[in-house]
Tab-separated table of C-alpha atoms in Angstrom:
chain	number	residue	atom	x	y	z
A	1	MET	CA	-42.392	-127.641	15.406
A	2	LYS	CA	-42.928	-131.054	14.209
A	3	THR	CA	-43.716	-133.780	16.392
A	4	ASN	CA	-41.485	-136.296	18.003
A	5	ALA	CA	-42.367	-139.015	15.645
A	6	GLU	CA	-41.712	-136.715	12.705
A	7	LEU	CA	-38.411	-135.766	14.069
A	8	LYS	CA	-37.438	-139.423	14.597
A	9	MET	CA	-38.279	-140.054	11.108
A	10	GLU	CA	-36.378	-137.245	10.003
A	11	ALA	CA	-33.227	-138.621	12.152
A	12	LYS	CA	-33.435	-141.874	10.433
A	13	GLN	CA	-33.599	-140.600	6.991
A	14	MET	CA	-30.583	-138.338	7.584
A	15	LEU	CA	-28.800	-141.676	9.065
A	16	GLN	CA	-29.633	-143.754	6.053
A	17	GLY	CA	-26.486	-144.264	4.020
A	18	ARG	CA	-24.255	-142.772	7.082
A	19	TRP	CA	-24.984	-145.501	9.794
A	20	LYS	CA	-21.376	-146.659	9.419
A	21	GLU	CA	-19.775	-143.349	9.711
A	22	SER	CA	-22.092	-142.552	12.636
A	23	VAL	CA	-21.628	-145.841	14.448
A	24	LEU	CA	-17.550	-145.303	14.325
A	25	MET	CA	-17.934	-141.816	15.263
A	26	CYS	CA	-19.474	-143.123	18.647
A	27	VAL	CA	-16.873	-145.946	19.317
A	28	ILE	CA	-14.376	-143.818	21.243
A	29	PRO	CA	-16.953	-142.293	23.522
A	30	THR	CA	-18.793	-145.509	23.873
A	31	LEU	CA	-15.597	-147.529	24.868
A	32	ILE	CA	-14.685	-144.999	27.352
A	33	ALA	CA	-18.077	-145.073	28.974
A	34	ILE	CA	-17.994	-148.873	29.189
A	35	LEU	CA	-14.312	-148.701	30.632
A	36	SER	CA	-15.361	-146.091	33.035
A	37	VAL	CA	-18.063	-148.264	34.394
A	38	ILE	CA	-15.812	-151.138	34.828
A	39	VAL	CA	-12.936	-149.322	36.856
A	40	ILE	CA	-15.746	-147.708	39.100
A	41	ALA	CA	-17.176	-151.199	39.814
A	42	ILE	CA	-13.622	-152.480	40.404
A	43	LEU	CA	-12.564	-149.398	42.655
A	44	MET	CA	-15.936	-149.866	44.696
A	45	ILE	CA	-15.248	-153.533	45.742
A	46	PRO	CA	-12.630	-152.829	48.193
A	47	VAL	CA	-14.549	-149.751	49.475
A	48	LEU	CA	-17.682	-151.798	49.982
A	49	VAL	CA	-15.482	-154.412	51.905
A	50	ILE	CA	-14.075	-151.791	54.110
A	51	THR	CA	-17.471	-150.255	54.791
A	52	GLN	CA	-18.705	-153.614	56.045
A	53	ASP	CA	-15.648	-154.389	58.059
A	54	PHE	CA	-15.350	-151.145	59.549
A	55	PRO	CA	-18.339	-149.180	59.812
A	56	SER	CA	-18.334	-145.804	61.926
A	57	TYR	CA	-20.795	-144.439	64.009
A	58	VAL	CA	-21.810	-140.716	64.036
A	59	ASP	CA	-24.378	-139.610	66.679
A	60	GLY	CA	-25.491	-143.145	67.032
A	61	SER	CA	-26.221	-143.947	63.358
A	62	MET	CA	-24.171	-145.960	61.173
A	63	THR	CA	-22.401	-143.941	58.235
A	64	SER	CA	-19.959	-145.186	55.558
A	65	THR	CA	-16.378	-144.560	56.188
A	66	GLY	CA	-15.783	-143.668	52.355
A	67	ASP	CA	-15.434	-140.229	50.969
A	68	SER	CA	-18.304	-139.142	48.915
A	69	SER	CA	-16.403	-135.980	47.509
A	70	GLY	CA	-14.246	-138.390	45.199
A	71	GLY	CA	-17.430	-139.699	43.606
A	72	SER	CA	-18.854	-136.226	43.079
A	73	GLY	CA	-15.609	-135.104	41.532
A	74	GLY	CA	-15.477	-138.372	39.372
A	75	GLY	CA	-19.061	-137.766	38.265
A	76	PHE	CA	-18.219	-134.353	37.326
A	77	VAL	CA	-15.349	-134.946	35.212
A	78	SER	CA	-17.081	-138.016	33.429
A	79	GLY	CA	-20.170	-135.717	32.776
A	80	LEU	CA	-17.782	-133.168	31.177
A	81	ILE	CA	-16.108	-135.846	28.990
A	82	GLY	CA	-19.232	-137.131	27.767
A	83	THR	CA	-20.517	-133.690	27.328
A	84	TYR	CA	-17.570	-132.860	24.926
A	85	PHE	CA	-18.372	-136.064	22.886
A	86	THR	CA	-22.056	-135.523	22.827
A	87	VAL	CA	-21.872	-131.821	21.471
A	88	ALA	CA	-19.330	-132.911	19.172
A	89	ILE	CA	-21.758	-135.481	17.646
A	90	GLY	CA	-24.794	-133.146	17.759
A	91	TRP	CA	-22.718	-130.425	16.100
A	92	THR	CA	-21.989	-132.754	13.201
A	93	PHE	CA	-25.425	-134.201	12.579
A	94	LEU	CA	-26.536	-130.349	12.669
A	95	ASP	CA	-24.177	-129.679	9.783
A	96	VAL	CA	-25.318	-132.626	7.950
A	97	PHE	CA	-29.079	-131.465	8.324
A	98	ARG	CA	-28.242	-128.132	6.989
A	99	GLY	CA	-26.123	-129.245	4.206
A	100	ARG	CA	-22.740	-127.679	5.422
A	101	LYS	CA	-21.404	-131.311	5.577
A	102	VAL	CA	-22.275	-134.219	3.398
A	103	MET	CA	-19.603	-136.883	4.478
A	104	ILE	CA	-19.065	-137.747	8.341
A	105	GLU	CA	-15.507	-137.882	9.256
A	106	PRO	CA	-15.982	-140.235	12.381
A	107	PHE	CA	-12.507	-139.810	14.105
A	108	ARG	CA	-12.064	-136.251	12.943
A	109	ASP	CA	-15.650	-134.866	13.984
A	110	ILE	CA	-15.762	-136.676	17.288
A	111	PHE	CA	-12.987	-134.364	18.569
A	112	ARG	CA	-14.313	-131.290	17.117
A	113	SER	CA	-15.543	-129.910	20.488
A	114	PHE	CA	-11.873	-130.361	21.815
A	115	ARG	CA	-10.470	-128.277	19.661
A	116	SER	CA	-10.252	-124.435	19.568
A	117	PRO	CA	-12.198	-122.190	19.570
A	118	TYR	CA	-14.891	-124.467	21.102
A	119	ALA	CA	-12.865	-126.223	23.831
A	120	LEU	CA	-12.957	-123.452	26.490
A	121	SER	CA	-16.566	-122.662	25.380
A	122	VAL	CA	-17.694	-125.924	26.228
A	123	LEU	CA	-16.346	-126.266	29.653
A	124	VAL	CA	-17.581	-122.711	30.577
A	125	VAL	CA	-21.133	-123.602	29.508
A	126	TYR	CA	-21.006	-126.945	31.308
A	127	LEU	CA	-19.680	-125.119	34.558
A	128	LEU	CA	-22.360	-122.615	34.445
A	129	THR	CA	-25.233	-124.848	33.344
A	130	THR	CA	-24.199	-127.329	36.036
A	131	ILE	CA	-24.096	-124.796	38.836
A	132	PHE	CA	-27.309	-123.166	37.813
A	133	THR	CA	-29.157	-126.507	37.679
A	134	THR	CA	-27.548	-127.791	41.010
A	135	LEU	CA	-28.837	-124.603	42.824
A	136	TRP	CA	-32.216	-124.876	41.275
A	137	SER	CA	-32.108	-128.356	42.374
A	138	LEU	CA	-31.530	-127.347	46.014
A	139	LEU	CA	-35.247	-125.942	46.085
A	140	LEU	CA	-36.781	-129.123	44.656
A	141	VAL	CA	-36.049	-131.651	42.047
A	142	ILE	CA	-38.501	-130.374	39.496
A	143	PRO	CA	-37.202	-126.919	39.211
A	144	GLY	CA	-33.860	-128.573	38.533
A	145	ILE	CA	-35.106	-130.714	35.731
A	146	ILE	CA	-37.093	-127.813	34.240
A	147	LYS	CA	-34.069	-125.567	34.026
A	148	TYR	CA	-31.958	-128.612	32.812
A	149	TYR	CA	-34.092	-128.539	29.784
A	150	SER	CA	-34.213	-124.833	29.719
A	151	TYR	CA	-30.492	-124.895	29.214
A	152	SER	CA	-30.212	-127.940	26.877
A	153	GLN	CA	-29.853	-126.003	23.773
A	154	ALA	CA	-27.053	-123.670	24.876
A	155	TYR	CA	-24.292	-125.708	23.000
A	156	MET	CA	-26.382	-125.654	19.748
A	157	ILE	CA	-26.877	-121.926	19.983
A	158	TYR	CA	-23.197	-121.059	20.741
A	159	TYR	CA	-22.157	-123.039	17.689
A	160	ASP	CA	-24.885	-121.788	15.653
A	161	THR	CA	-23.986	-117.978	16.508
A	162	PHE	CA	-19.933	-118.585	16.062
A	163	GLU	CA	-20.585	-120.476	12.576
A	164	GLU	CA	-22.902	-117.605	11.257
A	165	THR	CA	-21.233	-114.189	12.711
A	166	GLY	CA	-17.463	-115.712	13.563
A	167	GLU	CA	-17.749	-113.907	16.704
A	168	ARG	CA	-17.857	-115.654	20.220
A	169	PRO	CA	-20.998	-115.132	22.067
A	170	GLY	CA	-21.300	-114.337	25.774
A	171	TYR	CA	-21.429	-117.573	27.849
A	172	LEU	CA	-24.522	-116.133	29.873
A	173	ASN	CA	-26.207	-114.855	26.942
A	174	THR	CA	-25.822	-118.019	25.143
A	175	ILE	CA	-27.559	-119.879	28.042
A	176	THR	CA	-30.253	-117.305	28.306
A	177	ALA	CA	-30.804	-117.665	24.535
A	178	SER	CA	-31.504	-121.507	25.295
A	179	ARG	CA	-34.059	-120.635	28.055
A	180	ARG	CA	-35.973	-118.331	25.811
A	181	LEU	CA	-35.990	-120.540	22.916
A	182	MET	CA	-37.185	-123.576	25.028
A	183	ASP	CA	-40.138	-121.541	26.274
A	184	GLY	CA	-43.059	-123.786	25.434
A	185	TYR	CA	-40.761	-126.926	24.309
A	186	LYS	CA	-39.359	-128.279	27.479
A	187	GLY	CA	-42.033	-130.609	27.817
A	188	GLN	CA	-41.586	-132.046	24.378
A	189	LEU	CA	-38.071	-132.486	24.809
A	190	PHE	CA	-38.785	-134.397	27.916
A	191	LEU	CA	-41.147	-136.655	26.616
A	192	LEU	CA	-38.710	-137.375	23.659
A	193	ASP	CA	-36.136	-138.249	25.933
A	194	LEU	CA	-38.637	-140.646	27.733
A	195	SER	CA	-39.348	-142.385	24.337
A	196	PHE	CA	-35.997	-143.697	24.234
A	197	ILE	CA	-36.079	-145.616	27.594
A	198	GLY	CA	-36.747	-148.853	26.086
A	199	TRP	CA	-33.848	-148.603	23.573
A	200	HIS	CA	-31.590	-147.427	26.801
A	201	LEU	CA	-32.536	-150.656	28.433
A	202	LEU	CA	-31.895	-152.768	25.342
A	203	ALA	CA	-28.574	-150.874	24.952
A	204	ILE	CA	-27.614	-151.699	28.664
A	205	ALA	CA	-28.405	-155.291	28.173
A	206	THR	CA	-26.033	-155.533	25.421
A	207	LEU	CA	-23.461	-154.364	28.099
A	208	GLY	CA	-23.339	-151.103	26.431
A	209	ILE	CA	-22.453	-152.267	23.035
A	210	GLY	CA	-25.968	-151.180	21.788
A	211	TYR	CA	-25.043	-147.622	22.258
A	212	LEU	CA	-22.937	-147.519	19.081
A	213	TRP	CA	-26.269	-147.604	17.206
A	214	LEU	CA	-28.540	-145.779	19.888
A	215	THR	CA	-26.388	-142.706	20.509
A	216	PRO	CA	-26.342	-141.786	16.863
A	217	TYR	CA	-30.118	-142.184	16.731
A	218	ILE	CA	-30.578	-139.991	19.967
A	219	GLU	CA	-28.310	-137.186	18.887
A	220	ALA	CA	-29.637	-137.169	15.357
A	221	THR	CA	-33.034	-136.853	16.670
A	222	LYS	CA	-32.232	-134.128	19.066
A	223	ALA	CA	-30.027	-132.363	16.240
A	224	ALA	CA	-33.514	-132.258	14.409
A	225	PHE	CA	-35.320	-130.974	17.332
A	226	TYR	CA	-33.133	-128.045	17.762
A	227	ASN	CA	-32.963	-127.453	13.837
A	228	ASN	CA	-36.811	-127.147	13.763
A	229	LEU	CA	-37.069	-125.141	16.919
A	230	PRO	CA	-39.075	-121.455	16.020
A	231	LYS	CA	-35.803	-119.377	16.151
């Protein structure tokens, strides 16, 4: 298995000559993410005002009058939509690494996970991994994080299996395969994520515009990570 520095170098080499298409592929998800943050911020203003003006007391303690279930539901939906886009970008870069694809088609490739036969598969895998990770997180935070990284390659494995065999693998089998594949490599992927923190801060400082370049860099590196895992 290559080091994280080598994986990043491999991603940069793959992106050379493809930066324009990669950035264009990330325009739609980046705009959606920025608009989502703006809308949520606007919607939160009246909620904060109402909470300050009309506090409620339960058992002598002050609690918010807002409904947290709406926020949880919104987070779930936004996470699902983000997953669809992230998976599409990852699959596209994996195809480039493996020579299945030479040219990136930005506004076609970004929606590949929304189309049959993958749309339902991404939804089910997302639901299952979210449930499993949440249940483990109820025990402690650390087990939840570990399981998050254990299941992280499920989408890649599903795509790989279908492309190679033409048959849809079982959802639970895919998640189990990811857990086995990541045995001994969860820590490396965790450190790989940490290595991008500085870039995330810089992208946030540009009001999210920097993610047009950061997202391809991250997803290309993660595609290289999966591609180099001992199968």
